[in-house]
Short mmCIF file of C-alpha atoms in Angstrom, two decimals:
data_model
loop_
_atom_site.label_atom_id
_atom_site.label_comp_id
_atom_site.label_asym_id
_atom_site.label_seq_id
_atom_site.Cartn_x
_atom_site.Cartn_y
_atom_site.Cartn_z
CA MET A 1 191.78 114.11 85.61
CA ILE A 2 191.14 111.05 83.63
CA ALA A 3 186.84 111.25 84.13
CA GLU A 4 187.05 115.09 83.21
CA THR A 5 188.76 114.47 79.94
CA VAL A 6 185.92 111.69 78.91
CA CYS A 7 183.09 113.89 80.03
CA SER A 8 184.75 116.70 77.60
CA ALA A 9 185.17 114.03 75.08
CA ALA A 10 182.10 112.91 75.06
CA SER A 11 180.44 116.33 75.31
CA ALA A 12 182.70 117.54 72.14
CA ALA A 13 181.18 113.94 70.52
CA GLY A 14 177.60 114.69 71.15
CA LEU A 15 178.18 118.42 70.13
CA GLY A 16 179.09 116.95 66.34
CA ILE A 17 176.18 114.76 66.01
CA ALA A 18 174.05 117.94 67.14
CA ALA A 19 175.78 119.91 64.48
CA VAL A 20 175.38 117.33 61.95
CA THR A 21 171.91 116.69 62.80
CA ALA A 22 171.05 120.42 62.44
CA TYR A 23 172.88 120.26 59.16
CA ARG A 24 170.19 117.90 57.78
CA LYS A 25 167.11 120.46 58.88
CA ARG A 26 166.38 118.62 61.94
CA PHE A 27 166.53 120.88 64.38
CA LEU A 28 164.21 119.73 67.34
CA ALA A 29 166.35 116.75 67.44
CA ALA A 30 169.39 118.94 67.22
CA ALA A 31 168.32 120.48 70.20
CA ARG A 32 167.87 117.61 72.11
CA ILE A 33 171.07 116.21 71.61
CA ALA A 34 173.08 119.29 72.16
CA ALA A 35 170.80 119.40 75.79
CA TYR A 36 172.19 115.81 76.84
CA ALA A 37 175.31 116.09 75.04
CA LEU A 38 176.20 119.11 77.56
CA VAL A 39 175.18 117.36 80.78
CA PRO A 40 178.86 115.89 81.13
CA VAL A 41 180.63 119.11 81.26
CA ALA A 42 177.98 120.55 83.17
CA LEU A 43 178.78 117.68 86.18
CA VAL A 44 182.41 118.14 85.67
CA MET A 45 182.14 122.05 86.36
CA THR A 46 179.75 121.26 89.54
CA GLY A 47 182.34 119.11 90.76
CA ILE A 48 180.08 115.95 90.73
CA VAL A 49 182.49 114.24 89.01
CA ASP A 50 184.99 114.72 91.56
CA TRP A 51 182.94 114.10 94.77
CA VAL A 52 181.47 110.54 92.22
CA ALA A 53 185.85 109.71 91.99
CA ASP A 54 186.25 110.38 95.45
CA THR A 55 183.39 108.31 96.76
CA ALA A 56 184.05 105.53 94.23
CA PHE A 57 187.05 104.70 95.62
CA SER A 58 186.55 105.31 99.22
CA PRO A 59 186.11 102.49 101.47
CA THR A 60 184.26 104.58 104.16
CA ALA A 61 181.87 105.68 101.73
CA TRP A 62 181.22 101.84 100.70
CA ALA A 63 180.55 101.20 104.13
CA GLY A 64 177.80 103.95 104.29
CA PHE A 65 176.11 102.18 101.55
CA GLY A 66 176.67 99.07 103.29
CA LEU A 67 174.83 99.74 105.98
CA LEU A 68 172.24 101.70 103.96
CA GLY A 69 171.79 98.23 102.41
CA ALA A 70 171.50 96.80 105.56
CA SER A 71 168.92 99.51 106.97
CA TRP A 72 166.55 98.75 103.71
CA LEU A 73 166.48 95.15 104.14
CA LEU A 74 165.58 95.24 108.26
CA PHE A 75 162.86 98.43 107.08
CA ALA A 76 161.40 95.63 103.90
CA SER A 77 161.31 92.71 106.30
CA THR A 78 159.71 94.13 109.22
CA ARG A 79 156.94 95.62 106.74
CA ALA A 80 156.64 92.16 105.18
CA VAL A 81 156.35 90.41 108.47
CA GLU A 82 153.65 93.24 109.42
CA ARG A 83 151.86 92.70 105.91
CA ARG A 84 151.29 89.06 106.69
CA ARG A 85 150.12 89.47 110.23
CA GLY A 86 147.77 92.27 109.40
CA GLY A 87 148.99 95.14 109.94
CA THR A 88 150.37 97.34 112.91
CA ARG A 89 149.25 95.74 116.79
CA LYS A 90 146.84 98.72 117.34
CA GLU A 91 145.19 97.90 113.74
CA ARG A 92 145.16 94.27 114.70
CA ARG A 93 143.45 95.55 118.26
CA GLU A 94 140.75 97.30 116.47
CA ALA A 95 139.89 94.40 114.00
CA ARG A 96 139.54 92.25 117.26
CA ALA A 97 137.17 94.35 118.83
CA ALA A 98 134.88 95.22 115.82
CA GLN A 99 134.85 91.53 114.93
CA ARG A 100 133.17 90.98 118.40
CA ARG A 101 130.97 93.73 118.13
CA GLU A 102 129.63 91.97 114.81
CA THR A 103 129.50 88.82 116.77
CA ALA A 104 127.54 90.73 119.74
CA ALA A 105 124.82 92.48 117.39
CA PRO A 106 121.82 90.36 116.31
CA GLU A 107 122.39 89.53 112.36
CA ALA A 108 118.09 90.96 111.53
CA SER A 109 119.85 93.85 110.19
CA ALA A 110 121.94 92.29 107.51
CA PRO A 111 119.29 91.97 104.02
CA SER A 112 118.55 88.43 103.39
CA LEU A 113 119.23 87.11 99.87
CA GLY A 114 117.44 84.22 100.01
CA PRO A 115 116.37 82.44 97.25
CA SER A 116 114.41 84.49 94.18
CA THR A 117 111.08 83.88 93.40
CA ARG A 118 110.62 85.04 90.30
CA PRO A 119 111.67 82.29 87.52
CA VAL A 120 114.23 83.06 85.70
CA ALA A 121 112.89 84.13 81.78
CA ARG A 122 114.97 82.31 78.78
CA PRO A 123 114.80 83.63 75.61
CA ALA A 124 113.06 81.36 73.02
CA SER A 125 115.14 80.32 70.25
CA ALA A 126 112.66 78.48 67.43
CA PRO A 127 114.49 75.55 66.18
CA ARG A 128 115.98 75.82 62.31
CA THR A 129 114.32 73.44 60.52
CA ASN A 130 115.56 74.44 56.96
CA SER A 131 119.30 75.43 56.30
CA ALA A 132 117.45 76.40 52.70
CA ASP A 133 115.68 79.43 54.76
CA ASP A 134 119.48 80.70 55.66
CA PHE A 135 120.36 81.25 52.13
CA SER A 136 117.58 82.81 51.06
CA ASP A 137 118.08 86.00 53.25
CA ILE A 138 121.44 86.18 51.85
CA GLU A 139 119.94 85.40 48.45
CA ALA A 140 117.71 87.99 48.52
CA ILE A 141 120.13 90.42 49.83
CA LEU A 142 122.83 89.41 47.04
CA LYS A 143 119.58 90.02 44.40
CA LYS A 144 118.55 93.26 45.80
CA HIS A 145 122.17 94.40 45.48
CA GLY A 146 122.44 93.14 41.83
CA ILE A 147 124.77 90.13 42.47
#
């Protein structure tokens, strides 16, 4: 009964805020606030609040949640071990068979990536001898613009 009262009060407060927002000519925001404000009353009317309240105080429900947590931990730990080992037993067996086939096959079919015979071309950079040359370009641009 307390939960229903609290949900009703929260919905009433939310609808009040929506009315004030609509009064300020922000109708889209007011409609969104009204939608959120109606959720608690809807949950009370559907009976979800009673179910949650009954579940929260039920030792059987807490034992069920404990078992769910234990099963999740078991599942997660087995997945972690499986990933560390490299997959399932069938996948490991297939990987070993593929590895045996690779070692038995000649390596002649693999492309050769030896050293290249072409020399690497490096861009030639002319050394700057005078820093005045650098500023002459800038001076020309400034004179062009009348500065």
